[in-house]
Structures are given as C-alpha cells and as structure tokens.
Coordinates of C-alpha atoms in Angstrom, one line a residue:
M1 CA 27.3 -84.8 5.7
R2 CA 28.8 -81.4 5.1
T3 CA 27.3 -79.2 2.7
S4 CA 29.5 -76.6 1.0
C5 CA 28.2 -73.4 -0.2
K6 CA 29.4 -72.5 -3.6
K7 CA 31.6 -69.4 -3.9
P8 CA 29.5 -67.1 -6.0
T9 CA 30.8 -66.0 -9.2
T10 CA 32.0 -62.7 -10.3
T11 CA 28.8 -62.3 -12.7
E12 CA 26.6 -63.5 -9.8
L13 CA 27.9 -60.9 -7.6
G14 CA 27.1 -58.3 -10.3
I15 CA 23.5 -59.7 -10.7
L16 CA 23.3 -59.5 -7.0
S17 CA 24.1 -55.7 -6.6
L18 CA 22.2 -54.5 -9.4
M19 CA 19.1 -56.5 -7.8
F20 CA 20.0 -54.7 -4.6
I21 CA 20.6 -51.6 -6.0
A22 CA 16.8 -52.0 -7.8
S23 CA 15.4 -52.3 -4.4
Y24 CA 17.2 -49.5 -2.9
M25 CA 16.0 -47.3 -5.7
I26 CA 12.3 -48.4 -5.4
L27 CA 12.4 -47.6 -1.7
V28 CA 13.8 -44.2 -2.6
S29 CA 11.1 -43.6 -5.1
S30 CA 8.3 -44.9 -3.5
P31 CA 5.7 -42.8 -3.3
A32 CA 5.3 -41.0 0.2
R33 CA 2.4 -39.1 1.2
V34 CA 3.6 -35.7 1.5
P35 CA 0.6 -32.7 2.2
P36 CA 0.4 -30.4 -0.9
H37 CA 1.9 -27.6 1.1
S38 CA 5.0 -29.4 2.3
S39 CA 8.4 -30.0 0.3
P40 CA 8.5 -33.4 -1.5
L41 CA 11.2 -34.3 0.1
L42 CA 9.4 -33.5 3.8
L43 CA 8.6 -36.4 5.8
R44 CA 6.8 -37.2 9.5
R45 CA 9.3 -36.8 12.4
T46 CA 9.3 -39.1 15.6
T47 CA 8.2 -37.3 18.5
T48 CA 8.2 -38.5 21.7
L49 CA 6.6 -37.9 25.1
A50 CA 9.9 -36.4 26.6
A51 CA 10.2 -34.2 23.4
A52 CA 7.3 -33.4 23.8
R53 CA 7.7 -32.1 27.4
N54 CA 10.4 -30.3 26.7
P55 CA 10.9 -28.8 23.2
L56 CA 13.8 -26.7 23.7
E57 CA 15.9 -30.0 24.9
H58 CA 14.7 -32.1 22.0
A59 CA 14.8 -29.6 19.4
S60 CA 17.6 -30.6 17.2
H61 CA 16.0 -33.9 16.9
H62 CA 12.8 -32.5 15.8
R63 CA 13.9 -32.4 12.3
P64 CA 12.1 -33.4 8.8
T65 CA 13.7 -36.7 7.3
T66 CA 14.0 -37.5 3.7
I67 CA 13.3 -40.6 2.4
I68 CA 16.9 -41.1 1.6
Q69 CA 17.8 -40.5 5.2
R70 CA 15.2 -42.9 6.1
V71 CA 16.3 -45.5 4.2
A72 CA 19.8 -45.3 4.7
N73 CA 19.4 -45.7 8.5
R74 CA 16.4 -48.3 8.6
G75 CA 18.5 -51.0 10.5
K76 CA 18.9 -47.9 13.1
L77 CA 17.0 -45.1 13.5
S78 CA 17.7 -42.1 16.0
A79 CA 15.3 -39.8 17.1
C80 CA 14.7 -37.3 19.9
G81 CA 17.5 -39.3 21.8
H82 CA 16.3 -42.4 21.6
S83 CA 17.4 -45.6 19.9
F84 CA 14.6 -47.3 17.9
G85 CA 14.9 -51.0 16.5
D86 CA 14.9 -52.7 13.2
L87 CA 11.9 -50.5 11.3
L88 CA 10.8 -54.2 9.6
S89 CA 10.4 -56.0 12.7
L90 CA 8.0 -53.5 14.2
R91 CA 4.3 -53.6 13.9
G92 CA 3.4 -49.8 11.4
G93 CA 7.3 -49.6 10.9
A94 CA 8.1 -47.3 14.0
G95 CA 8.1 -48.0 17.8
T96 CA 9.4 -46.5 20.9
Q97 CA 11.6 -47.5 24.0
G98 CA 11.8 -46.3 27.8
D99 CA 9.0 -44.7 29.2
D100 CA 7.4 -44.3 25.6
M101 CA 3.9 -45.5 25.4
D102 CA 3.3 -48.5 23.0
V103 CA 0.2 -47.9 20.7
E104 CA -0.6 -51.7 20.7
E105 CA -1.2 -51.5 24.2
I106 CA -4.3 -48.8 23.9
V107 CA -5.8 -50.4 20.7
S108 CA -9.0 -52.1 21.5
P109 CA -10.4 -54.7 18.7
A110 CA -14.0 -53.5 20.2
A111 CA -13.7 -50.4 18.9
D112 CA -16.7 -48.7 17.7
P113 CA -15.9 -45.5 15.5
H114 CA -19.4 -44.7 14.8
A115 CA -20.4 -44.5 18.2
A116 CA -17.3 -42.5 18.9
E117 CA -17.9 -40.2 16.4
A118 CA -21.1 -39.9 17.7
E119 CA -19.6 -39.0 21.1
K120 CA -17.0 -36.5 19.6
Q121 CA -20.3 -34.3 18.0
K122 CA -21.6 -34.2 21.1
G123 CA -18.6 -33.1 22.3
N124 CA -18.3 -30.6 20.2
D125 CA -21.4 -29.0 20.5
A126 CA -21.0 -28.9 24.5
Y127 CA -17.7 -27.0 23.6
T128 CA -19.0 -25.0 21.4
K129 CA -21.7 -23.9 24.2
R130 CA -18.8 -23.6 26.6
E131 CA -19.6 -26.3 28.8
F132 CA -16.1 -27.7 28.4
Q133 CA -16.8 -30.7 31.6
T134 CA -19.3 -32.0 29.3
A135 CA -17.5 -31.9 26.3
V136 CA -14.5 -33.6 28.3
E137 CA -16.8 -36.1 29.2
H138 CA -18.2 -36.9 25.7
Y139 CA -14.3 -36.7 24.3
S140 CA -13.5 -39.6 27.4
K141 CA -16.4 -41.2 25.8
A142 CA -15.1 -41.5 22.3
I143 CA -11.6 -42.0 23.6
E144 CA -13.0 -45.5 25.2
L145 CA -15.2 -46.1 21.9
D146 CA -11.8 -45.5 19.6
P147 CA -8.5 -45.5 21.5
K148 CA -6.9 -45.3 18.1
S149 CA -8.4 -42.0 17.0
S150 CA -5.7 -39.0 17.8
V151 CA -8.6 -36.4 16.7
Y152 CA -10.6 -37.1 20.2
L153 CA -7.5 -36.8 22.5
N154 CA -6.7 -33.5 20.8
N155 CA -10.6 -32.1 21.3
R156 CA -10.0 -33.2 25.1
A157 CA -6.9 -31.3 25.2
A158 CA -8.7 -28.2 23.9
A159 CA -11.3 -28.4 26.5
F160 CA -8.8 -29.0 29.0
M161 CA -7.3 -26.1 28.0
A162 CA -10.5 -23.8 28.0
M163 CA -10.7 -25.1 31.7
E164 CA -7.1 -23.9 32.4
K165 CA -6.3 -27.9 33.0
L166 CA -2.8 -27.5 31.5
D167 CA -1.1 -30.6 32.7
D168 CA -4.3 -32.5 31.7
A169 CA -4.4 -30.9 28.1
E170 CA -0.3 -31.7 27.8
A171 CA -0.7 -35.3 28.8
D172 CA -3.6 -35.9 26.1
V173 CA -1.5 -34.0 23.7
N174 CA 1.5 -36.3 24.1
K175 CA -0.3 -38.9 23.8
A176 CA -2.1 -37.8 20.4
I177 CA 1.6 -37.0 18.9
Q178 CA 2.8 -41.0 20.2
M179 CA 0.0 -42.3 18.6
E180 CA 0.9 -40.8 14.9
N181 CA 4.5 -41.3 15.2
A182 CA 3.6 -44.9 15.8
K183 CA 1.7 -45.3 12.5
P184 CA 3.9 -46.2 9.4
M185 CA 5.0 -43.1 7.4
D186 CA 2.4 -43.3 4.6
E187 CA -0.7 -43.7 7.3
Q188 CA 0.3 -40.7 9.6
D189 CA -2.1 -37.9 10.1
D190 CA -0.1 -34.8 9.1
K191 CA -3.4 -32.7 10.1
A192 CA -3.9 -34.3 13.5
L193 CA 0.1 -34.0 14.3
G194 CA -0.5 -30.3 13.1
R195 CA -3.1 -29.6 15.7
S196 CA -1.1 -31.3 18.6
Y197 CA 1.8 -29.3 17.5
S198 CA -0.4 -26.1 17.6
R199 CA -2.0 -27.2 21.1
L200 CA 1.8 -27.6 22.5
G201 CA 2.2 -24.1 21.1
T202 CA -0.9 -22.9 22.8
L203 CA 0.1 -24.6 26.2
H204 CA 3.5 -23.0 26.2
F205 CA 2.1 -19.7 25.3
K206 CA -0.2 -19.8 28.0
R207 CA 2.3 -20.3 30.6
G208 CA 4.6 -17.4 29.2
N209 CA 7.1 -19.7 27.8
Y210 CA 7.1 -17.6 24.2
T211 CA 10.1 -19.2 23.0
G212 CA 8.6 -22.5 23.1
A213 CA 5.4 -21.5 21.8
I214 CA 7.1 -20.4 18.7
W215 CA 9.0 -23.4 18.1
W216 CA 5.8 -25.5 18.0
F217 CA 3.6 -23.2 16.2
K218 CA 6.6 -23.4 13.7
N219 CA 6.3 -27.2 13.8
S220 CA 2.5 -27.3 13.6
V221 CA 2.9 -24.9 10.2
V222 CA 5.3 -27.3 8.6
E223 CA 2.6 -30.4 9.4
Y224 CA -0.4 -28.6 8.3
S225 CA -0.7 -25.0 7.2
F226 CA -3.8 -24.1 9.6
P227 CA -4.6 -20.3 9.2
E228 CA -5.0 -19.6 13.2
T229 CA -1.9 -21.3 13.7
A230 CA 0.0 -18.5 11.6
L231 CA -1.7 -15.8 13.7
K232 CA -0.8 -17.6 16.6
L233 CA 2.8 -17.4 15.7
R234 CA 2.8 -13.8 14.7
E235 CA 1.2 -13.3 18.3
A236 CA 4.3 -15.5 20.0
E237 CA 6.8 -13.6 18.4
K238 CA 5.1 -10.3 19.2
A239 CA 5.0 -11.4 22.9
L240 CA 8.4 -12.3 22.8
K241 CA 9.8 -9.4 21.3
E242 CA 7.7 -7.5 24.3
Q243 CA 9.1 -9.6 26.7
K244 CA 12.8 -9.3 26.1
A245 CA 12.0 -5.2 25.7
R246 CA 10.5 -5.3 29.3
E247 CA 13.5 -7.5 30.7
Y248 CA 15.8 -4.7 28.6
V249 CA 14.2 -1.8 31.2
D250 CA 16.6 -0.5 33.8
P251 CA 15.8 3.1 34.6
E252 CA 19.5 3.7 35.8
K253 CA 21.1 3.2 32.5
S254 CA 18.6 4.7 31.1
A255 CA 19.2 8.1 33.1
E256 CA 23.0 7.4 32.1
A257 CA 22.3 6.9 28.2
K258 CA 20.0 10.3 28.7
S259 CA 22.9 12.2 30.4
K260 CA 25.4 10.9 27.7
G261 CA 22.8 12.3 25.0
N262 CA 22.6 15.5 26.8
E263 CA 26.1 16.3 26.8
L264 CA 26.5 15.2 23.0
F265 CA 23.5 17.9 22.5
R266 CA 25.6 20.6 24.0
K267 CA 28.5 19.9 21.6
G268 CA 25.9 20.1 18.6
E269 CA 26.9 16.2 18.3
Y270 CA 23.0 15.4 17.2
A271 CA 23.3 12.3 15.4
E272 CA 25.2 10.7 18.3
A273 CA 22.9 12.4 20.9
L274 CA 20.3 10.9 18.8
K275 CA 21.6 7.4 19.3
M276 CA 21.9 7.6 23.4
Y277 CA 18.5 9.0 23.6
A278 CA 17.4 5.7 21.9
E279 CA 19.2 3.8 24.1
A280 CA 17.5 5.4 27.0
I281 CA 14.3 5.2 25.7
K282 CA 14.8 1.6 25.0
R283 CA 16.0 1.4 28.8
N284 CA 13.1 3.5 30.2
P285 CA 9.9 3.8 27.2
D286 CA 8.1 5.5 30.0
D287 CA 9.8 8.4 30.6
P288 CA 8.2 11.5 28.3
K289 CA 11.5 13.5 28.7
V290 CA 13.7 11.2 26.7
W291 CA 11.0 11.2 23.8
N292 CA 10.9 15.0 24.1
N293 CA 14.9 14.7 24.1
R294 CA 15.0 12.5 21.1
A295 CA 12.3 14.9 19.2
A296 CA 14.5 18.0 19.5
C297 CA 17.6 16.1 18.1
Y298 CA 15.0 15.4 14.9
Q299 CA 14.2 19.2 14.9
K300 CA 17.8 20.4 15.1
L301 CA 18.5 17.2 11.8
Y302 CA 15.6 18.8 10.3
E303 CA 13.5 15.4 10.5
L304 CA 10.8 17.3 11.8
R305 CA 8.0 14.7 11.1
L306 CA 10.0 12.3 12.8
G307 CA 10.4 14.5 15.8
I308 CA 6.3 15.1 15.9
K309 CA 6.1 11.3 16.7
D310 CA 8.1 11.6 19.5
S311 CA 6.8 14.6 21.2
E312 CA 3.6 12.9 20.7
K313 CA 4.5 10.1 22.8
A314 CA 6.0 12.6 25.2
V315 CA 2.6 14.3 25.6
E316 CA 0.6 11.0 25.8
L317 CA 2.7 9.4 28.5
D318 CA 2.3 12.8 30.2
P319 CA -0.4 15.3 29.2
N320 CA 0.8 18.0 31.5
Y321 CA 4.1 17.8 30.4
V322 CA 4.6 21.8 29.2
K323 CA 8.1 21.2 27.2
G324 CA 6.6 18.4 25.4
W325 CA 3.8 20.6 24.0
S326 CA 6.0 23.4 23.5
R327 CA 8.1 21.2 21.2
L328 CA 5.1 19.9 19.6
G329 CA 4.0 23.3 18.5
Q330 CA 7.0 24.4 17.7
M331 CA 7.4 21.4 14.9
Y332 CA 3.8 21.3 13.6
Y333 CA 4.5 25.2 13.0
G334 CA 7.4 24.0 11.0
V335 CA 5.3 21.9 8.8
K336 CA 2.9 24.5 8.5
D337 CA 0.1 22.4 10.1
L338 CA -1.2 25.7 11.7
V339 CA -4.2 24.3 13.3
K340 CA -2.4 21.5 15.4
A341 CA 0.4 23.8 16.3
K342 CA -2.2 26.3 17.6
R343 CA -3.7 23.6 19.4
A344 CA -0.5 22.5 21.2
F345 CA -0.1 26.3 22.3
Q346 CA -3.1 26.8 23.3
R347 CA -3.0 23.3 25.8
M348 CA 0.0 24.8 27.2
Q349 CA -1.8 28.2 28.1
E350 CA -4.2 25.7 29.7
I351 CA -1.6 24.1 31.9
E352 CA 0.2 27.1 32.8
P353 CA -2.0 30.1 32.5
G354 CA 0.0 33.4 31.1
N355 CA 2.8 31.2 29.9
T356 CA 5.0 33.6 27.6
D357 CA 6.5 30.8 25.1
A358 CA 2.7 29.5 24.4
Q359 CA 1.3 33.2 23.7
K360 CA 4.7 33.8 21.5
G361 CA 3.8 30.4 19.5
L362 CA -0.1 31.6 19.0
D363 CA 1.2 35.0 17.6
M364 CA 3.5 33.4 15.3
V365 CA 0.5 30.8 14.1
A366 CA -1.6 34.2 13.8
T367 CA 1.1 35.9 11.9
M368 CA 1.3 33.1 9.4
E369 CA -2.4 32.5 8.6
Q370 CA -2.9 36.4 7.8
T371 CA 0.0 36.4 5.6
T372 CA -0.3 32.8 4.0
P373 CA -2.7 32.8 1.5
A374 CA -5.6 29.8 2.5
D375 CA -4.8 26.4 0.0
P376 CA -7.9 25.4 -0.6
N377 CA -6.6 21.6 -1.1
E378 CA -5.2 21.8 2.4
V379 CA -8.4 23.2 3.9
Q380 CA -10.1 20.4 2.2
R381 CA -7.7 17.7 3.4
R382 CA -8.4 18.6 6.9
V383 CA -11.9 18.6 6.8
Q384 CA -12.0 15.1 5.4
N385 CA -9.5 14.1 8.0
D386 CA -11.6 15.7 10.5
P387 CA -14.7 13.7 11.0
E388 CA -16.4 16.5 13.9
A389 CA -15.5 19.3 10.9
M390 CA -17.0 16.9 8.3
S391 CA -20.3 16.9 10.2
I392 CA -20.2 20.5 10.7
M393 CA -20.1 21.3 7.2
Q394 CA -22.8 18.4 6.3
D395 CA -25.1 20.0 9.0
P396 CA -28.2 22.1 7.1
Q397 CA -28.2 24.7 10.0
M398 CA -24.5 25.1 9.9
Q399 CA -24.7 25.5 6.0
K400 CA -27.5 28.6 6.6
V401 CA -24.9 30.4 9.3
L402 CA -22.4 30.1 7.0
Q403 CA -24.4 31.5 4.0
E404 CA -25.5 34.1 6.2
L405 CA -21.9 34.9 7.5
Q406 CA -20.9 35.2 3.6
S407 CA -23.4 37.6 2.5
N408 CA -24.1 39.8 5.9
P409 CA -20.4 39.2 8.3
S410 CA -21.9 41.5 10.9
S411 CA -24.1 38.7 11.8
A412 CA -21.0 36.7 13.5
Q413 CA -21.5 38.5 16.7
K414 CA -25.1 37.3 16.9
W415 CA -24.2 33.4 15.9
M416 CA -20.7 33.8 18.4
A417 CA -23.4 34.5 20.8
D418 CA -24.8 31.3 20.6
P419 CA -23.0 28.5 22.6
I420 CA -23.6 25.6 20.3
V421 CA -23.4 27.3 17.0
S422 CA -20.3 29.3 18.5
R423 CA -18.5 26.1 19.1
K424 CA -19.0 25.0 15.7
L425 CA -18.0 28.0 14.2
Q426 CA -14.7 27.7 16.6
K427 CA -14.0 24.3 14.8
L428 CA -14.4 25.7 11.4
I429 CA -11.9 28.4 12.1
D430 CA -9.6 25.9 13.9
V431 CA -9.2 24.0 10.1
G432 CA -9.4 26.9 8.2
V433 CA -12.5 27.1 6.8
I434 CA -13.2 30.3 8.4
R435 CA -10.5 32.9 8.4
T436 CA -10.7 35.9 10.8
S437 CA -9.2 39.1 10.7
P438 CA -6.6 40.2 13.6
A439 CA -7.6 42.3 16.2
P440 CA -6.9 45.9 15.7
P441 CA -4.0 47.0 17.7

C-alpha cells in the first residue's frame, strides 16, 4: 500500500523556515571560547601536518575563521588545501584526511594524567638543569601515560630543540598542532596552540628561514600573547632585514654609485650626490670612504650633526683613516665642540706626524678657546657626560691640587711634572675646566 506525503501548506513552510532561521541564529550566537586578547570573531584554524611543514605554501589557508563562515560551510569545510567531511559526523567536530594523523588512534583508554604530570615535572626539572636527554625521557613517559595532552609534546620539542634535534622537535610540534585542531573548537587550548606555533617559529629561525619564522610567530601571537614570542618576532624581523641588507651588498655597484656621487658633488649638486652616496653605503657598508663622502655632503648642506655621525662611522671602520679624522675635526669645530675637535686633530697627528692640516685645525681650536668666553653650563655638561672627568673632579687629592693652582698659578709647573697628576690635569683642560693661556710668540 503506497502512502502519500501530504504537500506542506504555505503556513507550514513559513513555520519551518522560521524554525530553521531560529536554529541558525542559535548556532551563530552560541558563545565560543575566545581568548580575551583576541577579536571576538577570531576562532581556531585547522592546521595540518603538511601546512606545518611548509608555512609559506599554506599561508593563505591559515586565516582566522568566523562563526558565520563556520556555520555556512559546516557541510564541507576546506582548510589548508584538504577537504573535510561533514563536521557533525565526526567525533569532536573536526577531522583530517590523507596523511594527517587521526587523534582517535593515539588516545589511550588507560591514560593516567596524574602520573603523566609527575613525569612532566621531572622533565621540567631536568630541562632547568640543562639535562635535555633526561628531560626527553621523562616527557616521553608523560606522553605514553597521557597521549591526549599536546603540552607534553611541546615540552619534548623544546628539549629536542635545545639538543639541536630540529627534525624531531618539528615532528612533535606538528603532532601537537594536529591534536588540538582535532578537538571541537570550544575545547581547543589556545595557549597550547600558541606555544606550538611559537616553537615552529623558533625552528624556522634556527634554520635561517626568517620569513617562515615571522609567519609562525605572528600566528602564535594571535592564538596566545606570550611576551617572549613578541620579542622573538622582533628579533626575526630584525634578522630578516639584516639578511636582505647583506644580500643587497655589491661592491662593484657601490663603486658605480660612489663615482656618480663624486661627479654630482663636483657640480655642487649636493642633495643628489647625497642620494648616490647613500646607495653606495647600502651596497658596501664596510667602505669608510663612502661614509666620509656622504659626511662631506652633509657638511656642505650644513647638516653637521648628521655629518658627524657619518664621519664617526668612517673612523670606526678604519681608525687610521686620516681624511675621516680631518672631516670629523672640522665638523666638531663647526658645532663648537672644541674638545672633540681637538681630539680629532690630535689623532691626525698621531697617525701622520707633521700633518699640516692637523696643525691648522689645532691652531683654530686654540684661537677659539682664547677668544670665546667659557660657558659654565657647557663645561658642566661636558664634565657630567665624561665619567673620567667626573671622577677626577670628585677626587679629594685633585680638589686640593685645583685649589692650589687657583691660589698659586706658578705651582702648575710642579704638578705637571707629576705624570699621574699631569694626565688628570690634561683631561680637565680638554673638557674646559682649566683654561690655559697661549704661549708667547
């Protein structure tokens, strides 16, 4: 006997539609466990072992998924390039296919969490003592006793990394990520996932893959905000910047840029020459001459403070670079820092005794010292910024010497004969505490 299905009326269809919409809204508005530091619409990503091995290849698939997107795609959810079955048919609401490991296969019905925690603590103690192999053994026992915990895998990965066993560490981190992603979204441990992603970032950093390290550190920060991960992220970004700078180095192209800069400088086109010298520095930052050439541009453009920095870099790269010291002395003289100007010209004389430019520089400094009234505030600033001068001023013996010199200037000859006192007096002359009279012609 055939049974006929009654065709629903318009009213009944309307009621069913309302029921469906109400069910949908309940799903959409159901509270999800979102870490307080994350966006309320930010939910867990499903990360596969393949994606963990190659973050750049699967980067586009590791994006936060909103509740609405989850509900709309609950029949077929695509993540990391893999197709997932109906979420409702899976225990825990997520699953994997292909080469991905099924969490059900590693869950032991005889798990002993208490004993596992005890082994983990022993592992932590061994790790603190830098007994990494012992730590691995204890973490392995913890994993055997409670295979459900991703924490033990992460800890063992840390021990493996300390032993430079990076492949073993990566395998453990991948398992930990799979384990968490196989759980329902409201049961996933954001802290554990954040730790796993941070571990992968460290692995990529150790291998010199700074781009991959940055990608994983950023994902870690999204999952859980570990302060040390933020520091590692900045370190990776700095390392990537330095790596790119090294890759940009090309002495031949530096020489070409320098030559163009020299030509522009001779034409008086200092701003354009500055750009070429900047390019020459990027192409060969270890060449003191290009630093000093750019300093010359800054000097012509009256940007003496910037020029001082470049000349200081030039003499840092080559302490015997006479032209660098000459330029530095000129610019210190230009900003009326006579102490440093004198030191620069004196350094020229040490490198090239009898250097006429050095003597001219010292004569200019001496003239300005005698014609420019001493500024007490400037002298005080110099002393405060010079630890050696400050120490001399606080020395009780030197205080007595200074008092004697003030009351009896002729005693200077006696004290200058003492090598220790003489050196200290010269230091005070350099910073302007003691002013000397020019020698008679």
